[in-house]
Amino acid sequence: MLSKVIRSTLSILSPIVRHQHCIRTTCPRFVCPLTVNRCIHRQRLFLSSQLTSSSISARIIHTTMASGRRPEHSAPPEIFYNEDEARKYTSNSRMIEIQMTMSERALELLALPEDTPAFILDVGCGSGLSGEALTEQGHYWVGLDISTSMIDIAAEREVEGDLFVSDMGQGVFFRPGSFDGVISISALQWLCNADKKTHNPPKRLYKFFSSLYGALRRGGRAVFQFYPENSLQLELITSQAMKAGFTGGLVVDYPNSTKAKKMFLCLFAGLSNPQLPKGLGTESNQKGLPTEASFSDSRQRYKNMRGKAPKKSRDWIQEKKERRRRQGRDVRPDSKFTGRKRSKKF
């Protein structure tokens, strides 16, 4: 256990440089985000002498005592997706099938021209499973991931795309208009967590979306399949994307199903009133239930911004009476006159 912690900590401290399998280029518009040397190999720093016993024990407590079923509650992504976890993505047939299905759905939502190769950025590419779906349809792609173990597995599998070790919370550094589209599978929700003292989720989200907006050509789309923990995370992500200049909305596949339900954030660069694609799920579409939630760059002001009932209204009075009942106080029973406006006095 101690050796794994040391390896994972060293991988965090190692500089983010170009991977050795990224020497080949696949598109004339491709530019390496590192401007120092295009052929620098990734170097690992041996800094075990600087690791104290207290820092190692703190890391062990953090990784072993974390609670919750969600991966982001267990450890930071560069630690959670270690070598063992990365191997699962290439050996588990169910994971491969789910990953490929979501990648194909994200590519469908991109709505790229048929029979025309495109240059696509895969954010959180992992072991390259989503990139294989892009390769099968004849597209060129570049993959970013914060986990060195995932990038190593993808390099061993000899995927066609170029691979980089990069933290998307620090932004993507490519030339303006480099990519025709962007996809991301199960990665965006990691930016909502603060794994370090210097991490600020709203700032990291804005940094990511603003830099991505510049790297995407005007009229291009970015599709993110993600798992928001709650409505607050969903609101945080969409608000920062809108602040960066994107328009679009949320497309929900199979909204009435617990297991098959999938959320896709479809963002548009340079379009004011985009038409959102329809979510899958014939039952919900037949009933006329909404399967997408759109947002734009227009401001809308509401009197009730925090979700509370207006003061002195019927709902506000009933909530106050219920709160007093729970406190054990004497409260008059509700009637049809509760919250009813009185006529003005003469």
Coordinates of C-alpha atoms in Angstrom, one line a residue:
M1 CA 0.0 0.0 0.0
L2 CA 2.8 2.4 0.9
S3 CA 4.6 1.8 -2.4
K4 CA 1.4 2.5 -4.4
V5 CA 1.0 5.8 -2.5
I6 CA 4.6 6.8 -3.3
R7 CA 4.2 6.0 -7.0
S8 CA 0.9 7.9 -7.2
T9 CA 2.4 10.9 -5.4
L10 CA 5.5 10.9 -7.7
S11 CA 3.2 10.9 -10.7
I12 CA 1.5 14.0 -9.4
L13 CA 4.8 15.8 -8.9
S14 CA 6.2 14.8 -12.3
P15 CA 6.1 17.6 -14.9
I16 CA 3.4 17.4 -17.6
V17 CA 5.4 17.0 -20.8
R18 CA 4.8 15.4 -24.1
H19 CA 4.2 11.7 -24.2
Q20 CA 6.7 9.6 -26.2
H21 CA 4.0 8.3 -28.5
C22 CA 3.0 11.8 -29.4
I23 CA 5.8 12.5 -31.8
R24 CA 3.7 11.7 -34.9
T25 CA 1.2 14.2 -36.1
T26 CA -2.1 13.4 -37.7
C27 CA -3.4 16.8 -38.8
P28 CA -1.8 19.9 -40.3
R29 CA -3.7 22.1 -37.8
F30 CA -2.3 20.2 -34.9
V31 CA 0.0 22.1 -32.5
C32 CA 1.5 20.7 -29.4
P33 CA 0.4 22.6 -26.3
L34 CA 3.9 22.6 -24.9
T35 CA 6.0 25.2 -26.6
V36 CA 9.4 24.3 -25.4
N37 CA 10.4 21.2 -27.4
R38 CA 8.2 19.0 -29.6
C39 CA 10.2 15.8 -29.0
I40 CA 10.7 16.0 -25.2
H41 CA 10.0 12.7 -23.6
R42 CA 8.0 12.4 -20.4
Q43 CA 10.4 12.4 -17.4
R44 CA 9.7 11.0 -14.0
L45 CA 11.2 12.7 -10.9
F46 CA 12.5 10.7 -8.1
L47 CA 11.5 12.8 -5.1
S48 CA 11.0 10.2 -2.4
S49 CA 13.6 11.9 -0.2
Q50 CA 11.3 15.0 0.0
L51 CA 8.3 12.9 1.2
T52 CA 7.8 12.9 4.9
S53 CA 6.0 10.2 6.9
S54 CA 3.3 12.6 7.9
S55 CA 2.4 13.4 4.2
I56 CA 2.4 9.7 3.3
S57 CA 0.2 8.8 6.3
A58 CA -2.2 11.7 5.4
R59 CA -2.5 10.4 1.8
I60 CA -3.2 6.8 3.1
I61 CA -5.9 8.1 5.4
H62 CA -7.4 10.1 2.6
T63 CA -7.5 7.1 0.2
T64 CA -8.7 4.5 2.7
M65 CA -11.2 6.4 4.8
A66 CA -13.0 8.2 2.0
S67 CA -16.7 7.4 1.8
G68 CA -19.3 7.3 -0.9
R69 CA -19.8 5.2 -4.0
R70 CA -18.8 7.9 -6.5
P71 CA -15.2 7.7 -7.7
E72 CA -14.5 11.4 -7.1
H73 CA -15.3 10.9 -3.4
S74 CA -12.5 8.3 -3.0
A75 CA -9.5 10.1 -4.3
P76 CA -8.3 12.6 -6.9
P77 CA -8.4 11.3 -10.5
E78 CA -4.7 11.0 -10.9
I79 CA -4.7 8.7 -7.8
F80 CA -8.0 6.9 -8.3
Y81 CA -7.2 5.8 -11.9
N82 CA -4.0 4.0 -11.0
E83 CA -2.5 1.1 -13.0
D84 CA -5.0 -1.5 -11.6
E85 CA -8.0 0.7 -12.3
A86 CA -6.7 1.5 -15.8
R87 CA -6.4 -2.2 -16.6
K88 CA -10.1 -2.7 -15.8
Y89 CA -11.1 -0.4 -18.7
T90 CA -9.4 -2.7 -21.2
S91 CA -10.3 -6.1 -19.6
N92 CA -13.9 -5.6 -18.5
S93 CA -16.2 -6.2 -21.4
R94 CA -19.1 -4.4 -19.8
M95 CA -17.0 -1.3 -19.2
I96 CA -15.8 -1.4 -22.8
E97 CA -19.4 -1.8 -24.2
I98 CA -20.7 1.1 -22.1
Q99 CA -17.8 3.4 -23.0
M100 CA -18.1 2.7 -26.7
T101 CA -21.9 3.2 -26.6
M102 CA -21.6 6.6 -24.9
S103 CA -18.8 7.6 -27.2
E104 CA -20.9 6.8 -30.3
R105 CA -23.9 8.7 -28.8
A106 CA -21.6 11.7 -28.2
L107 CA -20.3 11.6 -31.7
E108 CA -23.9 11.4 -33.0
L109 CA -24.8 14.6 -31.0
L110 CA -21.8 16.4 -32.6
A111 CA -23.7 16.1 -35.9
L112 CA -20.5 16.2 -38.0
P113 CA -20.7 16.2 -41.8
E114 CA -20.8 12.7 -43.2
D115 CA -17.9 11.3 -45.2
T116 CA -15.7 14.2 -44.0
P117 CA -12.8 13.6 -41.6
A118 CA -12.8 16.0 -38.6
F119 CA -10.3 16.9 -36.0
I120 CA -11.7 16.2 -32.6
L121 CA -10.5 16.7 -29.0
D122 CA -11.2 14.0 -26.5
V123 CA -11.1 15.4 -23.0
G124 CA -10.6 12.7 -20.4
C125 CA -9.7 10.1 -23.1
G126 CA -8.6 7.5 -20.5
S127 CA -7.3 4.3 -22.1
G128 CA -8.4 5.4 -25.6
L129 CA -11.7 3.5 -25.8
S130 CA -13.6 6.6 -26.8
G131 CA -10.9 7.5 -29.3
E132 CA -11.4 4.1 -31.0
A133 CA -15.0 5.1 -31.8
L134 CA -13.6 8.2 -33.5
T135 CA -11.1 6.3 -35.4
E136 CA -13.7 3.8 -36.7
Q137 CA -15.6 6.7 -38.3
G138 CA -12.5 8.1 -39.9
H139 CA -11.8 11.1 -37.7
Y140 CA -8.5 12.4 -36.4
W141 CA -8.3 13.1 -32.6
V142 CA -6.2 14.2 -29.7
G143 CA -6.7 12.8 -26.2
L144 CA -6.1 14.6 -22.9
D145 CA -6.1 12.8 -19.5
I146 CA -4.7 13.6 -16.1
S147 CA -3.9 10.0 -15.2
T148 CA -0.5 8.8 -16.4
S149 CA -1.6 5.2 -15.9
M150 CA -4.5 5.7 -18.3
I151 CA -2.2 7.3 -20.9
D152 CA 0.3 4.5 -20.6
I153 CA -2.4 1.9 -21.2
A154 CA -3.6 3.8 -24.3
A155 CA 0.0 4.0 -25.6
E156 CA 0.4 0.2 -25.1
R157 CA -2.8 -0.4 -27.1
E158 CA -1.3 1.8 -29.9
V159 CA -4.3 3.9 -30.4
E160 CA -4.3 6.2 -33.5
G161 CA -4.7 9.5 -31.6
D162 CA -2.1 11.7 -30.0
L163 CA -2.0 11.5 -26.2
F164 CA -1.2 14.1 -23.6
V165 CA -1.0 14.2 -19.8
S166 CA -2.9 17.3 -18.9
D167 CA -5.2 18.7 -16.1
M168 CA -8.3 20.1 -17.9
G169 CA -8.8 22.4 -14.9
Q170 CA -5.8 24.3 -16.0
G171 CA -7.3 24.9 -19.4
V172 CA -6.5 23.5 -22.9
F173 CA -3.7 25.2 -24.8
F174 CA -4.2 24.9 -28.5
R175 CA -4.4 27.4 -31.4
P176 CA -7.8 29.2 -31.8
G177 CA -10.2 27.2 -34.0
S178 CA -8.0 24.1 -34.0
F179 CA -10.8 21.5 -33.4
D180 CA -14.0 20.8 -35.3
G181 CA -15.6 19.2 -32.2
V182 CA -15.0 18.1 -28.6
I183 CA -16.3 15.0 -26.8
S184 CA -15.8 14.0 -23.2
I185 CA -17.0 10.8 -21.5
S186 CA -17.5 10.7 -17.7
A187 CA -14.9 13.3 -16.9
L188 CA -16.5 16.7 -16.4
Q189 CA -17.9 16.1 -12.9
W190 CA -14.4 15.8 -11.5
L191 CA -13.9 19.5 -11.9
C192 CA -16.6 20.1 -9.3
N193 CA -14.3 18.8 -6.5
A194 CA -11.5 20.6 -4.8
D195 CA -8.8 18.0 -4.3
K196 CA -6.2 20.6 -3.3
K197 CA -6.2 23.8 -1.3
T198 CA -5.5 25.8 -4.5
H199 CA -8.5 24.3 -6.3
N200 CA -11.5 26.5 -6.8
P201 CA -14.2 24.6 -8.8
P202 CA -15.9 27.7 -10.3
K203 CA -12.6 29.1 -11.4
R204 CA -11.3 25.8 -12.8
L205 CA -14.5 25.3 -14.7
Y206 CA -14.4 28.7 -16.2
K207 CA -10.7 28.3 -17.1
F208 CA -11.5 25.1 -18.9
F209 CA -14.6 26.3 -20.8
S210 CA -13.0 29.7 -21.8
S211 CA -9.9 28.0 -23.2
L212 CA -12.0 25.4 -24.9
Y213 CA -14.2 28.0 -26.5
G214 CA -11.1 29.5 -28.1
A215 CA -9.8 26.2 -29.3
L216 CA -13.1 25.3 -31.0
R217 CA -14.0 26.6 -34.4
R218 CA -17.0 28.9 -34.6
G219 CA -20.1 26.8 -35.1
G220 CA -18.5 23.7 -33.6
R221 CA -20.0 21.6 -30.9
A222 CA -18.8 20.2 -27.6
V223 CA -20.6 17.2 -26.1
F224 CA -19.9 16.1 -22.5
Q225 CA -21.4 13.0 -21.0
F226 CA -21.2 13.4 -17.3
Y227 CA -22.7 12.3 -13.9
P228 CA -23.7 15.4 -11.8
E229 CA -24.0 14.6 -8.2
N230 CA -26.9 17.0 -7.6
S231 CA -28.7 20.0 -9.1
L232 CA -26.1 22.4 -7.7
Q233 CA -23.3 20.8 -9.6
L234 CA -25.4 20.9 -12.8
E235 CA -26.2 24.6 -12.3
L236 CA -22.5 25.3 -11.5
I237 CA -21.3 23.6 -14.7
T238 CA -23.9 25.2 -17.0
S239 CA -23.4 28.7 -15.5
Q240 CA -19.6 28.6 -16.1
A241 CA -20.1 27.3 -19.6
M242 CA -22.5 30.1 -20.4
K243 CA -20.2 32.6 -18.8
A244 CA -17.4 31.5 -21.1
G245 CA -19.5 32.2 -24.2
F246 CA -21.1 28.9 -24.9
T247 CA -24.8 28.3 -25.7
G248 CA -26.7 25.0 -25.7
G249 CA -28.3 22.9 -23.1
L250 CA -28.7 19.5 -21.5
V251 CA -29.9 16.5 -23.4
V252 CA -31.2 13.6 -21.3
D253 CA -31.5 10.1 -22.8
Y254 CA -34.1 7.8 -21.2
P255 CA -35.2 10.2 -18.5
N256 CA -37.6 7.8 -16.9
S257 CA -35.1 5.0 -16.5
T258 CA -32.8 4.7 -13.5
K259 CA -30.0 2.6 -15.2
A260 CA -30.3 3.8 -18.8
K261 CA -30.5 7.5 -18.0
K262 CA -27.6 9.5 -19.4
M263 CA -27.0 13.2 -19.4
F264 CA -25.2 15.0 -22.2
L265 CA -24.2 18.7 -22.1
C266 CA -24.3 20.0 -25.7
L267 CA -22.5 23.3 -26.1
F268 CA -22.3 25.4 -29.2
A269 CA -19.5 27.9 -30.0
G270 CA -20.6 31.1 -31.8
L271 CA -24.4 30.3 -32.2
S272 CA -27.0 32.5 -30.5
N273 CA -30.1 30.3 -30.7
P274 CA -29.0 26.7 -31.4
Q275 CA -31.5 23.9 -31.9
L276 CA -30.9 21.2 -29.3
P277 CA -31.0 17.5 -30.5
K278 CA -33.7 15.3 -29.1
G279 CA -33.0 12.9 -26.3
L280 CA -33.5 9.2 -26.7
G281 CA -36.5 7.4 -25.1
T282 CA -39.6 6.9 -27.1
E283 CA -42.0 6.8 -24.1
S284 CA -41.0 10.2 -22.8
N285 CA -41.2 11.7 -26.3
Q286 CA -44.7 10.2 -26.8
K287 CA -46.0 11.6 -23.6
G288 CA -44.6 15.1 -24.5
L289 CA -42.3 15.2 -21.5
P290 CA -39.2 17.4 -21.8
T291 CA -35.9 15.6 -22.5
E292 CA -33.7 18.6 -22.8
A293 CA -33.1 21.8 -20.9
S294 CA -31.7 24.7 -22.9
F295 CA -29.9 27.9 -21.8
S296 CA -28.6 30.9 -23.7
D297 CA -26.5 33.9 -23.0
S298 CA -29.6 36.1 -22.4
R299 CA -30.1 37.3 -18.8
Q300 CA -33.3 36.6 -17.0
R301 CA -34.1 38.2 -13.7
Y302 CA -36.5 36.7 -11.1
K303 CA -37.7 38.0 -7.8
N304 CA -37.2 34.5 -6.3
M305 CA -33.7 33.5 -7.1
R306 CA -33.0 31.2 -4.2
G307 CA -36.0 29.0 -4.6
K308 CA -37.8 30.3 -1.5
A309 CA -41.5 31.3 -1.6
P310 CA -42.3 35.0 -1.5
K311 CA -42.7 36.4 1.9
K312 CA -46.3 36.5 3.3
S313 CA -47.5 34.2 0.6
R314 CA -49.6 31.1 1.3
D315 CA -46.7 28.7 0.7
W316 CA -44.5 30.9 3.0
I317 CA -47.1 30.9 5.8
Q318 CA -47.6 27.1 5.5
E319 CA -43.8 26.4 5.6
K320 CA -43.5 28.6 8.7
K321 CA -46.4 26.9 10.5
E322 CA -44.9 23.4 9.7
R323 CA -41.6 24.6 11.1
R324 CA -43.2 25.8 14.3
R325 CA -45.1 22.5 14.6
R326 CA -41.8 20.5 14.4
Q327 CA -40.5 22.7 17.2
G328 CA -43.4 21.7 19.4
R329 CA -45.2 25.0 19.4
D330 CA -48.9 25.6 19.4
V331 CA -50.0 26.4 15.9
R332 CA -53.5 27.0 14.6
P333 CA -54.8 24.5 12.1
D334 CA -54.8 25.3 8.4
S335 CA -58.0 26.4 6.7
K336 CA -59.2 27.9 3.5
F337 CA -58.5 31.3 4.9
T338 CA -54.8 30.5 5.5
G339 CA -52.7 33.0 3.6
R340 CA -55.7 34.8 2.1
K341 CA -55.3 38.5 1.5
R342 CA -57.4 40.7 3.6
S343 CA -59.3 43.6 2.2
K344 CA -57.9 47.1 2.7
K345 CA -59.0 49.0 5.8
F346 CA -61.0 52.2 5.4

